[in-house]
Amino acid sequence: MSIDTTRSRRTRLDQEAVLQAAEALVDRDGYDALTMTSLAAELEARVSSLYNHVANLEDLRALIQVRAMRLLGEHVRAAAMGHAGIAGLRALSHALRAFARTHPQRYAALTRPPIDREAFYAAALDAIEALAVMVRSAGLPDDRLLQSAMALFASLHGFVSLEVAGYFGDLSGTSAEALDLDLVYEQVIDGAVAASLEASR
């Protein structure tokens, strides 16, 4: 690449371009592989030029978490449209799994302790509100909403995080009694919803 081309590329660098490149790096190599040096190499830019767009590595990772949470919220909110009650909870559960399977590294990033808590929880409003509506419409009282929502998410996250980490390996198609992960996930959903409803009685 010529010096003129490199300079031209650097002049076009903005925060959105930096964050998109960071997300591409996270998707490919993982959240822990994200450093200012690796990002600069991804952009073919100087590390120093990145500080015009993000304050530091912690700020960059916080922004990745916030953007991932906002994207998940958009998916969850779309899935919730036209649903209510247990059917709605099932739709949200499938949206969560689909997001994690599509963006496993970003899903791992957003399930880490948030760096910028205020921005992260603001980004999570879509997902939180959609889940609260579905939990309420399933018949759970308001004083059990938070507990039930967190219990449901914890159950789903347990399966989803194992799946995207490759824990289940090739079990879905190699054994004589093939393990159907879709059916396993349905059982996880059914168990989590039933437990929440039982706890509310």
PDB file of C-alpha atoms in Angstrom, residues 10-196:
ATOM      1  CA  ARG A  10      -6.483   7.331   7.870  1.00  0.00           C
ATOM      2  CA  THR A  11      -8.288  10.556   7.036  1.00  0.00           C
ATOM      3  CA  ARG A  12     -11.496   8.551   6.536  1.00  0.00           C
ATOM      4  CA  LEU A  13     -11.194   6.870   9.925  1.00  0.00           C
ATOM      5  CA  ASP A  14     -14.036   7.704  12.317  1.00  0.00           C
ATOM      6  CA  GLN A  15     -15.469   6.121  15.456  1.00  0.00           C
ATOM      7  CA  GLU A  16     -17.977   3.980  13.565  1.00  0.00           C
ATOM      8  CA  ALA A  17     -15.260   2.570  11.323  1.00  0.00           C
ATOM      9  CA  VAL A  18     -13.103   1.865  14.372  1.00  0.00           C
ATOM     10  CA  LEU A  19     -15.937   0.096  16.184  1.00  0.00           C
ATOM     11  CA  GLN A  20     -16.947  -1.953  13.169  1.00  0.00           C
ATOM     12  CA  ALA A  21     -13.354  -3.099  12.751  1.00  0.00           C
ATOM     13  CA  ALA A  22     -13.192  -3.919  16.463  1.00  0.00           C
ATOM     14  CA  GLU A  23     -16.359  -6.002  16.179  1.00  0.00           C
ATOM     15  CA  ALA A  24     -14.939  -7.844  13.178  1.00  0.00           C
ATOM     16  CA  LEU A  25     -11.801  -8.587  15.177  1.00  0.00           C
ATOM     17  CA  VAL A  26     -13.851  -9.791  18.166  1.00  0.00           C
ATOM     18  CA  ASP A  27     -15.992 -11.972  15.888  1.00  0.00           C
ATOM     19  CA  ARG A  28     -12.898 -13.556  14.392  1.00  0.00           C
ATOM     20  CA  ASP A  29     -10.484 -13.799  17.314  1.00  0.00           C
ATOM     21  CA  GLY A  30     -12.537 -13.290  20.485  1.00  0.00           C
ATOM     22  CA  TYR A  31     -13.157 -10.485  22.950  1.00  0.00           C
ATOM     23  CA  ASP A  32      -9.929 -11.104  24.882  1.00  0.00           C
ATOM     24  CA  ALA A  33      -7.906 -10.733  21.682  1.00  0.00           C
ATOM     25  CA  LEU A  34      -9.069  -7.148  21.269  1.00  0.00           C
ATOM     26  CA  THR A  35      -6.196  -4.753  21.917  1.00  0.00           C
ATOM     27  CA  MET A  36      -5.335  -1.353  20.545  1.00  0.00           C
ATOM     28  CA  THR A  37      -2.389  -2.895  18.719  1.00  0.00           C
ATOM     29  CA  SER A  38      -4.449  -5.656  17.100  1.00  0.00           C
ATOM     30  CA  LEU A  39      -7.122  -3.147  16.117  1.00  0.00           C
ATOM     31  CA  ALA A  40      -4.582  -0.783  14.588  1.00  0.00           C
ATOM     32  CA  ALA A  41      -3.227  -3.682  12.542  1.00  0.00           C
ATOM     33  CA  GLU A  42      -6.771  -4.555  11.446  1.00  0.00           C
ATOM     34  CA  LEU A  43      -7.273  -0.986  10.247  1.00  0.00           C
ATOM     35  CA  GLU A  44      -3.739  -0.603   8.885  1.00  0.00           C
ATOM     36  CA  ALA A  45      -3.456   2.503  11.024  1.00  0.00           C
ATOM     37  CA  ARG A  46      -1.221   3.792  13.785  1.00  0.00           C
ATOM     38  CA  VAL A  47      -2.237   2.991  17.358  1.00  0.00           C
ATOM     39  CA  SER A  48      -2.001   6.673  18.189  1.00  0.00           C
ATOM     40  CA  SER A  49      -4.662   7.499  15.591  1.00  0.00           C
ATOM     41  CA  LEU A  50      -7.204   5.297  17.377  1.00  0.00           C
ATOM     42  CA  TYR A  51      -7.142   7.577  20.408  1.00  0.00           C
ATOM     43  CA  ASN A  52      -8.904  10.216  18.335  1.00  0.00           C
ATOM     44  CA  HIS A  53     -11.973   7.955  18.388  1.00  0.00           C
ATOM     45  CA  VAL A  54     -11.828   5.950  21.640  1.00  0.00           C
ATOM     46  CA  ALA A  55     -10.285   6.963  24.944  1.00  0.00           C
ATOM     47  CA  ASN A  56      -8.435   3.709  25.646  1.00  0.00           C
ATOM     48  CA  LEU A  57      -8.818  -0.079  25.493  1.00  0.00           C
ATOM     49  CA  GLU A  58     -11.291  -0.149  28.375  1.00  0.00           C
ATOM     50  CA  ASP A  59     -13.459   2.412  26.602  1.00  0.00           C
ATOM     51  CA  LEU A  60     -13.274   0.385  23.397  1.00  0.00           C
ATOM     52  CA  ARG A  61     -14.308  -2.825  25.146  1.00  0.00           C
ATOM     53  CA  ALA A  62     -17.130  -1.011  26.936  1.00  0.00           C
ATOM     54  CA  LEU A  63     -18.439   0.243  23.596  1.00  0.00           C
ATOM     55  CA  ILE A  64     -18.300  -3.279  22.164  1.00  0.00           C
ATOM     56  CA  GLN A  65     -20.371  -4.538  25.103  1.00  0.00           C
ATOM     57  CA  VAL A  66     -22.917  -1.733  24.742  1.00  0.00           C
ATOM     58  CA  ARG A  67     -23.293  -2.224  20.994  1.00  0.00           C
ATOM     59  CA  ALA A  68     -23.673  -5.989  21.418  1.00  0.00           C
ATOM     60  CA  MET A  69     -26.317  -5.489  24.101  1.00  0.00           C
ATOM     61  CA  ARG A  70     -28.185  -2.995  21.931  1.00  0.00           C
ATOM     62  CA  LEU A  71     -28.106  -5.396  18.977  1.00  0.00           C
ATOM     63  CA  LEU A  72     -29.405  -8.240  21.137  1.00  0.00           C
ATOM     64  CA  GLY A  73     -32.168  -5.958  22.385  1.00  0.00           C
ATOM     65  CA  GLU A  74     -33.212  -5.211  18.810  1.00  0.00           C
ATOM     66  CA  HIS A  75     -33.399  -8.940  18.045  1.00  0.00           C
ATOM     67  CA  VAL A  76     -35.348  -9.697  21.198  1.00  0.00           C
ATOM     68  CA  ARG A  77     -37.764  -6.823  20.675  1.00  0.00           C
ATOM     69  CA  ALA A  78     -38.451  -7.917  17.100  1.00  0.00           C
ATOM     70  CA  ALA A  79     -39.060 -11.482  18.277  1.00  0.00           C
ATOM     71  CA  ALA A  80     -41.519 -10.258  20.906  1.00  0.00           C
ATOM     72  CA  MET A  81     -43.762  -8.528  18.386  1.00  0.00           C
ATOM     73  CA  GLY A  82     -47.176 -10.197  18.196  1.00  0.00           C
ATOM     74  CA  HIS A  83     -46.504 -12.605  21.064  1.00  0.00           C
ATOM     75  CA  ALA A  84     -47.522 -12.804  24.703  1.00  0.00           C
ATOM     76  CA  GLY A  85     -47.285 -15.141  27.666  1.00  0.00           C
ATOM     77  CA  ILE A  86     -45.505 -18.473  27.358  1.00  0.00           C
ATOM     78  CA  ALA A  87     -45.466 -18.244  23.550  1.00  0.00           C
ATOM     79  CA  GLY A  88     -43.719 -14.895  23.908  1.00  0.00           C
ATOM     80  CA  LEU A  89     -41.165 -16.287  26.343  1.00  0.00           C
ATOM     81  CA  ARG A  90     -40.453 -19.083  23.887  1.00  0.00           C
ATOM     82  CA  ALA A  91     -39.977 -16.563  21.050  1.00  0.00           C
ATOM     83  CA  LEU A  92     -37.561 -14.514  23.163  1.00  0.00           C
ATOM     84  CA  SER A  93     -35.672 -17.649  24.140  1.00  0.00           C
ATOM     85  CA  HIS A  94     -35.156 -18.584  20.511  1.00  0.00           C
ATOM     86  CA  ALA A  95     -34.084 -15.041  19.666  1.00  0.00           C
ATOM     87  CA  LEU A  96     -31.438 -15.195  22.397  1.00  0.00           C
ATOM     88  CA  ARG A  97     -30.079 -18.482  21.103  1.00  0.00           C
ATOM     89  CA  ALA A  98     -30.087 -17.282  17.489  1.00  0.00           C
ATOM     90  CA  PHE A  99     -28.146 -14.149  18.435  1.00  0.00           C
ATOM     91  CA  ALA A 100     -25.572 -16.139  20.399  1.00  0.00           C
ATOM     92  CA  ARG A 101     -25.080 -18.587  17.557  1.00  0.00           C
ATOM     93  CA  THR A 102     -24.706 -15.786  15.015  1.00  0.00           C
ATOM     94  CA  HIS A 103     -22.438 -13.611  17.179  1.00  0.00           C
ATOM     95  CA  PRO A 104     -20.864 -15.999  19.723  1.00  0.00           C
ATOM     96  CA  GLN A 105     -17.923 -13.765  20.608  1.00  0.00           C
ATOM     97  CA  ARG A 106     -20.046 -10.646  21.014  1.00  0.00           C
ATOM     98  CA  TYR A 107     -22.515 -12.638  23.094  1.00  0.00           C
ATOM     99  CA  ALA A 108     -19.611 -13.694  25.316  1.00  0.00           C
ATOM    100  CA  ALA A 109     -18.576 -10.043  25.602  1.00  0.00           C
ATOM    101  CA  LEU A 110     -22.001  -8.801  26.672  1.00  0.00           C
ATOM    102  CA  THR A 111     -22.292 -11.498  29.345  1.00  0.00           C
ATOM    103  CA  ARG A 112     -19.106 -10.293  31.016  1.00  0.00           C
ATOM    104  CA  PRO A 113     -19.446  -7.796  33.899  1.00  0.00           C
ATOM    105  CA  PRO A 114     -20.271  -4.491  32.183  1.00  0.00           C
ATOM    106  CA  ILE A 115     -17.468  -1.950  32.072  1.00  0.00           C
ATOM    107  CA  ASP A 116     -19.743   1.067  31.630  1.00  0.00           C
ATOM    108  CA  ARG A 117     -22.741  -0.005  33.702  1.00  0.00           C
ATOM    109  CA  GLU A 118     -24.888   3.039  32.989  1.00  0.00           C
ATOM    110  CA  ALA A 119     -24.501   2.822  29.208  1.00  0.00           C
ATOM    111  CA  PHE A 120     -24.818  -0.960  29.235  1.00  0.00           C
ATOM    112  CA  TYR A 121     -28.086  -1.015  31.166  1.00  0.00           C
ATOM    113  CA  ALA A 122     -29.471   1.781  28.996  1.00  0.00           C
ATOM    114  CA  ALA A 123     -28.674  -0.369  25.953  1.00  0.00           C
ATOM    115  CA  ALA A 124     -30.354  -3.348  27.647  1.00  0.00           C
ATOM    116  CA  LEU A 125     -33.724  -1.614  28.043  1.00  0.00           C
ATOM    117  CA  ASP A 126     -35.264  -3.176  24.930  1.00  0.00           C
ATOM    118  CA  ALA A 127     -34.367  -6.689  26.055  1.00  0.00           C
ATOM    119  CA  ILE A 128     -35.360  -6.056  29.680  1.00  0.00           C
ATOM    120  CA  GLU A 129     -38.707  -4.512  28.788  1.00  0.00           C
ATOM    121  CA  ALA A 130     -39.583  -7.248  26.274  1.00  0.00           C
ATOM    122  CA  LEU A 131     -38.749  -9.941  28.824  1.00  0.00           C
ATOM    123  CA  ALA A 132     -40.708  -8.173  31.568  1.00  0.00           C
ATOM    124  CA  VAL A 133     -43.778  -7.877  29.339  1.00  0.00           C
ATOM    125  CA  MET A 134     -43.662 -11.580  28.482  1.00  0.00           C
ATOM    126  CA  VAL A 135     -43.084 -12.665  32.073  1.00  0.00           C
ATOM    127  CA  ARG A 136     -45.982 -10.482  33.249  1.00  0.00           C
ATOM    128  CA  SER A 137     -48.290 -11.703  30.495  1.00  0.00           C
ATOM    129  CA  ALA A 138     -47.466 -15.301  31.443  1.00  0.00           C
ATOM    130  CA  GLY A 139     -49.219 -14.620  34.734  1.00  0.00           C
ATOM    131  CA  LEU A 140     -46.388 -13.833  37.100  1.00  0.00           C
ATOM    132  CA  PRO A 141     -47.069 -11.082  39.652  1.00  0.00           C
ATOM    133  CA  ASP A 142     -45.099  -7.838  39.515  1.00  0.00           C
ATOM    134  CA  ASP A 143     -43.244  -8.572  42.740  1.00  0.00           C
ATOM    135  CA  ARG A 144     -41.764 -11.701  41.096  1.00  0.00           C
ATOM    136  CA  LEU A 145     -40.865 -10.169  37.734  1.00  0.00           C
ATOM    137  CA  LEU A 146     -37.188  -9.463  38.303  1.00  0.00           C
ATOM    138  CA  GLN A 147     -36.521 -12.761  40.068  1.00  0.00           C
ATOM    139  CA  SER A 148     -38.362 -14.766  37.414  1.00  0.00           C
ATOM    140  CA  ALA A 149     -36.731 -12.910  34.517  1.00  0.00           C
ATOM    141  CA  MET A 150     -33.249 -13.437  35.945  1.00  0.00           C
ATOM    142  CA  ALA A 151     -33.912 -17.117  36.654  1.00  0.00           C
ATOM    143  CA  LEU A 152     -35.167 -17.631  33.108  1.00  0.00           C
ATOM    144  CA  PHE A 153     -32.176 -15.860  31.581  1.00  0.00           C
ATOM    145  CA  ALA A 154     -29.731 -17.816  33.756  1.00  0.00           C
ATOM    146  CA  SER A 155     -31.242 -21.109  32.599  1.00  0.00           C
ATOM    147  CA  LEU A 156     -31.162 -20.161  28.931  1.00  0.00           C
ATOM    148  CA  HIS A 157     -27.671 -18.690  29.181  1.00  0.00           C
ATOM    149  CA  GLY A 158     -26.379 -21.929  30.687  1.00  0.00           C
ATOM    150  CA  PHE A 159     -27.390 -23.900  27.599  1.00  0.00           C
ATOM    151  CA  VAL A 160     -26.529 -21.203  25.062  1.00  0.00           C
ATOM    152  CA  SER A 161     -23.075 -20.508  26.451  1.00  0.00           C
ATOM    153  CA  LEU A 162     -22.228 -24.226  26.453  1.00  0.00           C
ATOM    154  CA  GLU A 163     -23.489 -24.601  22.897  1.00  0.00           C
ATOM    155  CA  VAL A 164     -21.542 -21.682  21.413  1.00  0.00           C
ATOM    156  CA  ALA A 165     -18.421 -22.763  23.309  1.00  0.00           C
ATOM    157  CA  GLY A 166     -18.610 -26.114  21.494  1.00  0.00           C
ATOM    158  CA  TYR A 167     -19.240 -28.094  24.670  1.00  0.00           C
ATOM    159  CA  PHE A 168     -21.763 -30.392  22.986  1.00  0.00           C
ATOM    160  CA  GLY A 169     -19.324 -31.174  20.188  1.00  0.00           C
ATOM    161  CA  ASP A 170     -20.691 -33.544  17.551  1.00  0.00           C
ATOM    162  CA  LEU A 171     -23.229 -35.174  19.837  1.00  0.00           C
ATOM    163  CA  SER A 172     -26.077 -33.945  17.654  1.00  0.00           C
ATOM    164  CA  GLY A 173     -25.404 -36.416  14.874  1.00  0.00           C
ATOM    165  CA  THR A 174     -22.875 -39.111  15.665  1.00  0.00           C
ATOM    166  CA  SER A 175     -24.358 -41.379  18.304  1.00  0.00           C
ATOM    167  CA  ALA A 176     -26.858 -44.162  17.803  1.00  0.00           C
ATOM    168  CA  GLU A 177     -29.317 -42.145  19.857  1.00  0.00           C
ATOM    169  CA  ALA A 178     -28.635 -38.783  18.283  1.00  0.00           C
ATOM    170  CA  LEU A 179     -28.884 -35.831  20.630  1.00  0.00           C
ATOM    171  CA  ASP A 180     -31.195 -33.220  19.158  1.00  0.00           C
ATOM    172  CA  LEU A 181     -29.990 -29.933  20.636  1.00  0.00           C
ATOM    173  CA  ASP A 182     -33.142 -28.164  19.506  1.00  0.00           C
ATOM    174  CA  LEU A 183     -35.206 -30.542  21.631  1.00  0.00           C
ATOM    175  CA  VAL A 184     -32.801 -30.135  24.538  1.00  0.00           C
ATOM    176  CA  TYR A 185     -33.220 -26.375  24.347  1.00  0.00           C
ATOM    177  CA  GLU A 186     -36.992 -26.720  24.258  1.00  0.00           C
ATOM    178  CA  GLN A 187     -36.749 -28.784  27.437  1.00  0.00           C
ATOM    179  CA  VAL A 188     -34.609 -26.098  29.058  1.00  0.00           C
ATOM    180  CA  ILE A 189     -37.194 -23.455  28.124  1.00  0.00           C
ATOM    181  CA  ASP A 190     -40.091 -25.582  29.382  1.00  0.00           C
ATOM    182  CA  GLY A 191     -38.328 -26.293  32.658  1.00  0.00           C
ATOM    183  CA  ALA A 192     -37.367 -22.679  33.261  1.00  0.00           C
ATOM    184  CA  VAL A 193     -40.862 -21.372  32.504  1.00  0.00           C
ATOM    185  CA  ALA A 194     -42.560 -24.062  34.590  1.00  0.00           C
ATOM    186  CA  ALA A 195     -40.245 -23.361  37.531  1.00  0.00           C
ATOM    187  CA  SER A 196     -40.981 -19.636  37.355  1.00  0.00           C
TER     188      SER A 196
END
